[in-house]
């Protein structure tokens, strides 16, 4: 479905955040017969909905919210409305078309779009692709889940987008270039289970992209995409695997086939996962017809200048010699495992915990079974994670009542020149407003405990 298809139809935009506001403005420009915004939250009366937005679409909430949705021909769902919302099944049973702003935008722009998703690495990889394209004379607009809603993006010849599982689930058109960086259980409560999450995430690949690039070092991702073909019948291109065209060898060089491009440490970001993200990005450029070997100097300079994104293995200097690391966007045990690996060989204390949504932490136990490490658990899921790690000979576990006390404890327990890593392995932020707030509290606790 395209935006133009909404002309003359009754449309309800479900959600009043950034995505919902963008949808109201975009849909209104295409002449719906009726347009209404819906907020089903308990505090809908305090939603700032006035001026031009209110003129374009009156706001329905409370007892009127569900009725407004049911009365529409088309519901434009904001990504924050989960597929498991109890009203979703009712809407579909009634024959109401449910789509999303990202799907409406993609229907008109897929042929100019590189779309990147993944349980981990999608933000870094998409921003790296955008950065490298610009370095070889391919200007582009970068957006999506990481920044500007798709419906607010300016006109461009090339887009590079980070796409969440919520955005991917509604797509009926795949981007011309579809990229998946990793696959592991995440956001299961919003999708209805592990299989449903994989289905929604991999919907990015389901509608005829011209090029598919995946992280070939991720066994689960490779297995889930083995039967997936692009529009020309070719299998997904695996990058970063041992026999991939783009990979990092034991000599710590980044290779394109048999040609060494530049040293791995040209990329300043730590961790094997980030070198795999780089290989995926290079494979995308190669698949788009860019002469990666011929452009190696421009690419080397661009890789060297690439800065990591906030809240992802962001190091905080400390006069004590300890390295404090803000990895607050770690939202699963798998992402915490990548972060732990990035500091292999150094004394390490990791702070874990957040809202407990029932994730399986046994993979983290398996990952730590032969390691020497201190793990400090934070409310609410911290105690359950610590219980999962109980009995591992090299793992010291401690509980803390809040993040500042965890930082103070970590400072006492971590040897000099060690690492204190906030990589919470939890799907949301517990007692914090959002990840920025948790980062602020962490940085202030580091300063206060010095």
XYZ file of C-alpha atoms in Angstrom:
450
model
C 0.000 0.000 0.000
C 1.227 3.490 -0.936
C 0.353 6.833 0.553
C -1.547 7.669 -2.635
C -3.816 4.668 -1.982
C -5.179 6.420 1.121
C -6.955 9.101 -0.894
C -10.670 9.046 -0.141
C -10.328 6.449 2.629
C -10.901 6.662 6.371
C -7.527 6.473 8.148
C -6.607 6.194 11.836
C -3.018 6.829 12.922
C -2.345 4.744 16.040
C 0.299 6.427 18.205
C 1.110 10.059 18.940
C 4.896 10.009 19.246
C 7.447 11.032 16.644
C 6.356 8.323 14.183
C 2.652 9.025 14.666
C 3.093 12.745 14.102
C 5.033 12.125 10.916
C 2.292 9.765 9.712
C -0.480 12.290 10.347
C 1.309 14.963 8.332
C 2.112 12.589 5.465
C -1.334 10.977 5.271
C -3.142 14.320 5.456
C -1.319 15.490 2.318
C -2.845 12.601 0.334
C -6.510 13.427 0.845
C -8.072 10.811 3.135
C -11.821 11.124 3.565
C -11.314 11.107 7.337
C -8.178 11.200 9.465
C -8.020 10.635 13.206
C -5.147 10.096 15.649
C -5.480 7.484 18.378
C -3.655 7.241 21.700
C -4.614 4.238 23.819
C -2.319 5.084 26.756
C -3.667 5.865 30.209
C -2.297 9.419 30.072
C -3.737 10.385 26.676
C -5.246 13.552 28.175
C -1.755 14.936 28.726
C -0.599 14.283 25.136
C 0.411 17.634 23.559
C -1.862 17.484 20.526
C -2.791 20.924 19.313
C -2.310 23.456 16.534
C -1.746 22.066 13.047
C -1.729 18.430 14.183
C -5.119 18.775 15.880
C -6.480 20.531 12.799
C -5.309 17.696 10.558
C -6.444 14.851 12.835
C -8.515 15.091 16.021
C -7.247 12.918 18.870
C -9.244 9.966 20.187
C -8.313 8.297 23.456
C -9.761 6.532 26.462
C -13.092 4.852 25.745
C -13.054 6.242 22.194
C -9.679 4.809 21.147
C -10.704 1.314 20.061
C -13.905 2.536 18.422
C -11.909 5.008 16.329
C -9.601 2.246 15.115
C -12.415 -0.175 14.282
C -14.249 2.504 12.282
C -11.277 3.132 9.979
C -10.596 1.573 6.586
C -6.850 1.690 7.259
C -4.904 1.862 10.527
C -1.353 3.233 10.353
C 0.366 1.616 13.334
C 3.322 3.328 15.007
C 6.288 0.999 15.670
C 5.697 1.311 19.410
C 2.364 -0.497 19.111
C 3.291 -4.195 19.416
C 1.999 -6.893 17.100
C 0.731 -8.641 20.249
C -1.553 -5.752 21.262
C -4.966 -7.325 21.950
C -6.693 -4.977 19.500
C -4.575 -6.086 16.539
C -6.316 -9.444 16.079
C -9.724 -7.787 16.329
C -8.852 -5.204 13.669
C -7.659 -7.859 11.235
C -10.693 -10.061 11.927
C -12.902 -7.105 10.978
C -11.020 -6.623 7.716
C -9.344 -3.370 8.712
C -6.039 -2.955 6.867
C -3.164 -2.431 9.304
C 0.074 -0.958 7.991
C 2.861 1.305 9.233
C 4.448 4.576 8.246
C 7.661 2.791 7.292
C 5.747 0.438 4.965
C 3.938 3.355 3.303
C 7.224 5.159 2.735
C 9.060 2.058 1.504
C 6.401 1.378 -1.138
C 7.433 4.611 -2.861
C 11.200 4.561 -2.203
C 12.340 0.926 -2.095
C 14.370 1.161 -5.308
C 16.559 3.882 -3.791
C 16.996 2.327 -0.365
C 19.542 0.268 1.540
C 17.721 -1.185 4.550
C 19.672 -2.605 7.491
C 18.246 -4.641 10.352
C 19.597 -7.090 12.920
C 19.277 -7.995 16.571
C 22.642 -6.316 17.140
C 24.789 -4.111 14.934
C 22.149 -2.487 12.735
C 22.850 1.055 13.966
C 26.617 0.807 13.576
C 26.458 -1.005 10.239
C 23.905 1.328 8.668
C 25.785 4.442 9.756
C 29.043 2.893 8.513
C 27.502 2.098 5.103
C 26.283 5.691 4.840
C 29.715 7.006 5.841
C 31.598 4.810 3.333
C 29.228 5.615 0.489
C 29.753 9.323 1.031
C 33.535 8.776 1.015
C 33.434 7.286 -2.496
C 31.199 9.975 -3.946
C 27.794 8.444 -3.300
C 25.847 11.045 -1.291
C 22.931 9.647 0.690
C 20.393 10.429 3.366
C 20.642 8.406 6.571
C 17.652 7.794 8.839
C 15.110 5.335 10.155
C 14.965 3.822 13.615
C 18.159 5.613 14.645
C 16.909 9.096 13.844
C 14.351 10.748 11.573
C 11.122 8.822 10.852
C 10.991 7.610 7.277
C 7.967 9.757 6.486
C 9.964 12.863 7.480
C 12.994 12.103 5.285
C 13.863 14.671 2.608
C 13.987 13.762 -1.108
C 17.206 11.943 -2.069
C 18.680 9.694 -4.735
C 19.957 7.235 -2.126
C 18.761 6.333 1.373
C 20.475 4.246 4.040
C 18.094 3.177 6.799
C 18.319 1.394 10.103
C 15.108 -0.611 10.515
C 13.781 -2.182 13.696
C 11.842 -5.439 13.836
C 8.699 -3.354 14.440
C 9.280 -1.448 11.199
C 10.226 -4.556 9.205
C 7.110 -6.451 10.246
C 4.736 -4.209 8.246
C 6.742 -4.038 5.009
C 5.157 -5.212 1.765
C 8.128 -3.965 -0.281
C 11.766 -4.818 0.396
C 14.470 -2.202 -0.047
C 16.630 -2.646 -3.143
C 19.507 -3.671 -0.855
C 18.518 -5.644 2.249
C 21.086 -6.237 5.009
C 20.857 -8.338 8.184
C 23.675 -8.107 10.740
C 22.678 -10.706 13.351
C 19.784 -12.757 14.648
C 19.013 -13.815 18.201
C 15.930 -13.691 20.455
C 14.922 -10.099 21.250
C 11.698 -8.167 21.987
C 9.805 -11.449 22.263
C 6.963 -9.924 24.282
C 6.203 -7.479 21.462
C 6.245 -10.108 18.709
C 4.688 -13.106 20.451
C 7.672 -15.437 20.584
C 11.029 -16.318 19.046
C 9.676 -17.617 15.728
C 7.399 -14.617 15.357
C 10.311 -12.273 16.054
C 12.461 -13.957 13.390
C 9.545 -13.822 10.942
C 9.003 -10.110 11.510
C 12.713 -9.245 11.396
C 13.351 -11.233 8.215
C 10.287 -9.767 6.507
C 12.832 -7.230 5.251
C 14.001 -9.923 2.792
C 10.599 -11.281 1.779
C 9.584 -8.927 -1.037
C 12.172 -9.191 -3.778
C 15.264 -7.160 -2.874
C 17.881 -6.982 -5.649
C 20.753 -7.656 -3.240
C 20.843 -9.405 0.144
C 23.906 -9.219 2.403
C 24.110 -11.022 5.739
C 26.684 -11.597 8.458
C 28.025 -15.005 7.465
C 29.644 -15.509 10.876
C 26.216 -15.693 12.549
C 25.212 -19.361 12.323
C 21.607 -18.755 13.343
C 21.186 -16.025 10.726
C 22.750 -18.187 8.013
C 20.435 -21.077 8.885
C 17.333 -18.873 8.890
C 18.168 -17.340 5.491
C 19.497 -20.392 3.660
C 16.395 -20.578 1.457
C 16.043 -16.823 0.925
C 16.764 -15.546 -2.590
C 16.937 -12.087 -4.069
C 14.813 -10.932 -6.999
C 17.270 -12.558 -9.436
C 17.266 -15.910 -7.654
C 20.648 -15.507 -5.964
C 21.271 -16.536 -2.369
C 22.170 -14.012 0.297
C 25.814 -12.884 0.191
C 27.563 -13.838 3.445
C 30.206 -11.426 4.713
C 32.647 -11.868 7.610
C 32.603 -15.676 7.550
C 35.805 -17.667 7.199
C 35.377 -18.172 3.450
C 33.595 -14.886 2.700
C 34.880 -12.457 0.079
C 35.109 -9.813 2.829
C 36.644 -11.046 6.071
C 39.359 -10.400 8.668
C 42.190 -12.951 8.610
C 44.569 -14.097 11.352
C 47.087 -11.473 10.183
C 44.580 -8.804 11.321
C 44.038 -7.508 7.792
C 40.673 -6.804 6.174
C 40.453 -8.758 2.929
C 38.515 -8.526 -0.304
C 39.028 -12.000 -1.783
C 42.850 -12.389 -1.821
C 43.547 -8.655 -1.637
C 44.429 -7.102 1.740
C 42.640 -3.760 1.936
C 43.905 -2.307 5.221
C 44.635 -3.374 8.821
C 41.684 -4.301 11.011
C 42.735 -1.681 13.572
C 42.001 1.037 11.000
C 38.517 0.712 12.463
C 38.750 2.177 15.955
C 35.727 0.287 17.285
C 36.455 -2.639 19.587
C 35.176 -6.170 19.250
C 34.864 -8.969 16.738
C 31.259 -7.960 16.157
C 32.386 -4.556 14.878
C 34.914 -6.019 12.448
C 32.059 -8.171 11.131
C 29.903 -5.058 10.786
C 32.714 -3.529 8.701
C 32.890 -6.593 6.440
C 29.126 -6.459 5.924
C 29.328 -2.759 5.011
C 32.124 -3.394 2.493
C 30.159 -6.274 0.952
C 27.212 -3.928 0.449
C 29.368 -1.429 -1.439
C 30.871 -4.234 -3.504
C 27.440 -5.644 -4.335
C 26.333 -2.186 -5.486
C 29.108 -2.145 -8.062
C 31.650 0.003 -6.219
C 35.286 -0.958 -6.888
C 36.286 -1.560 -3.279
C 39.890 -2.457 -4.152
C 40.282 0.540 -6.420
C 38.796 2.820 -3.746
C 40.818 1.314 -0.909
C 42.585 4.549 0.064
C 39.355 6.522 0.260
C 37.763 3.681 2.192
C 40.737 3.342 4.524
C 40.513 7.047 5.400
C 36.763 6.804 5.892
C 37.040 3.744 8.128
C 39.740 5.462 10.201
C 37.551 8.535 10.697
C 34.413 6.600 11.629
C 33.291 7.358 15.169
C 31.367 4.877 17.269
C 27.784 5.674 18.192
C 26.857 6.869 21.685
C 26.073 4.281 24.384
C 27.759 1.458 22.453
C 31.085 0.520 24.082
C 31.699 4.210 24.761
C 34.711 4.522 27.068
C 34.829 7.016 29.947
C 38.272 8.175 31.032
C 39.044 7.837 34.731
C 42.117 9.077 36.618
C 42.377 5.796 38.536
C 43.473 3.859 35.470
C 40.208 1.932 35.308
C 38.254 2.043 32.064
C 34.519 2.572 32.516
C 32.481 1.566 29.458
C 28.946 2.719 28.655
C 27.260 -0.053 26.675
C 23.788 0.708 27.934
C 22.178 -0.184 24.599
C 23.045 -3.823 25.236
C 19.531 -5.229 25.439
C 20.122 -8.979 25.457
C 22.549 -11.566 26.828
C 23.979 -11.935 23.311
C 24.922 -8.263 23.006
C 26.491 -8.382 26.481
C 28.529 -11.397 25.350
C 29.897 -9.389 22.403
C 30.820 -6.550 24.753
C 32.579 -8.915 27.176
C 34.570 -10.401 24.297
C 35.677 -6.926 23.243
C 37.690 -6.630 26.508
C 39.106 -10.133 26.539
C 42.457 -10.281 28.333
C 41.712 -7.488 30.809
C 40.275 -7.773 34.336
C 36.568 -7.205 33.857
C 33.554 -6.319 35.967
C 30.221 -6.229 34.149
C 27.033 -4.596 35.437
C 23.846 -6.377 34.341
C 20.115 -5.992 34.896
C 17.016 -4.068 33.906
C 13.361 -4.860 33.372
C 12.834 -8.612 33.642
C 10.989 -9.833 30.548
C 11.829 -13.482 30.989
C 14.816 -13.753 28.649
C 16.850 -16.957 28.681
C 20.242 -16.216 30.255
C 21.676 -19.715 29.844
C 23.693 -18.596 26.759
C 25.447 -16.056 28.992
C 26.259 -18.787 31.509
C 27.727 -20.962 28.755
C 29.757 -18.015 27.479
C 31.269 -17.309 30.902
C 31.932 -20.856 32.059
C 35.705 -20.684 31.447
C 36.263 -17.025 32.325
C 37.468 -15.017 35.287
C 34.986 -12.188 35.688
C 32.958 -10.242 38.260
C 29.246 -9.746 37.572
C 27.173 -7.224 39.549
C 23.397 -7.568 39.289
C 21.021 -4.582 39.249
C 17.252 -4.564 39.756
C 15.036 -5.985 38.459
C 16.483 -8.862 36.428
C 19.907 -8.805 38.091
C 19.140 -11.402 40.769
C 17.818 -13.836 38.172
C 20.920 -13.371 36.018
C 23.166 -13.922 39.040
C 21.236 -17.084 39.907
C 21.810 -18.346 36.356
C 25.558 -17.812 36.792
C 25.766 -19.479 40.200
C 28.350 -22.221 40.533
C 30.702 -21.060 37.773
C 34.174 -21.316 39.259
C 35.614 -18.163 37.710
C 32.557 -15.926 38.076
C 32.209 -13.770 41.171
C 28.660 -12.461 41.593
C 27.498 -9.516 43.678
C 24.163 -7.730 44.012
C 23.661 -3.967 44.131
C 20.549 -1.997 44.992
C 21.029 0.610 42.248
C 23.453 1.760 39.569
C 25.478 4.237 41.685
C 26.094 1.613 44.367
C 27.060 -0.888 41.641
C 29.656 1.547 40.298
C 31.106 2.105 43.775
C 31.292 -1.636 44.353
C 32.856 -2.226 40.931
C 35.526 0.377 41.643
C 36.518 -1.558 44.782
C 36.473 -5.000 43.175
C 38.128 -4.316 39.814
C 41.939 -4.501 39.640
C 43.825 -1.414 38.459
C 43.791 -0.976 34.663
C 40.751 -3.253 34.517
C 37.403 -2.544 32.889
C 33.998 -1.774 34.411
C 31.406 -2.479 31.746
C 27.774 -1.386 31.908
C 26.324 -3.902 29.441
C 23.030 -4.727 31.125
C 21.870 -7.712 29.011
C 18.299 -6.533 29.588
C 15.630 -5.562 27.066
C 14.679 -2.243 28.634
C 15.718 0.268 31.219
C 14.086 -0.754 34.465
C 14.048 2.215 36.807
C 15.345 4.654 34.189
C 13.361 6.753 31.715
C 15.391 5.550 28.721
C 18.930 4.566 27.765
C 20.129 8.204 27.761
C 19.002 8.562 31.371
C 20.780 5.354 32.370
C 23.950 6.607 30.644
C 23.732 9.921 32.487
C 23.349 8.181 35.843
C 26.269 5.875 35.025
C 28.582 8.725 34.015
C 27.650 10.737 37.111
C 28.222 7.699 39.340
C 31.681 7.244 37.816
C 32.534 10.869 38.587
C 31.067 10.741 42.091
C 32.897 7.535 43.007
C 36.341 8.730 41.843
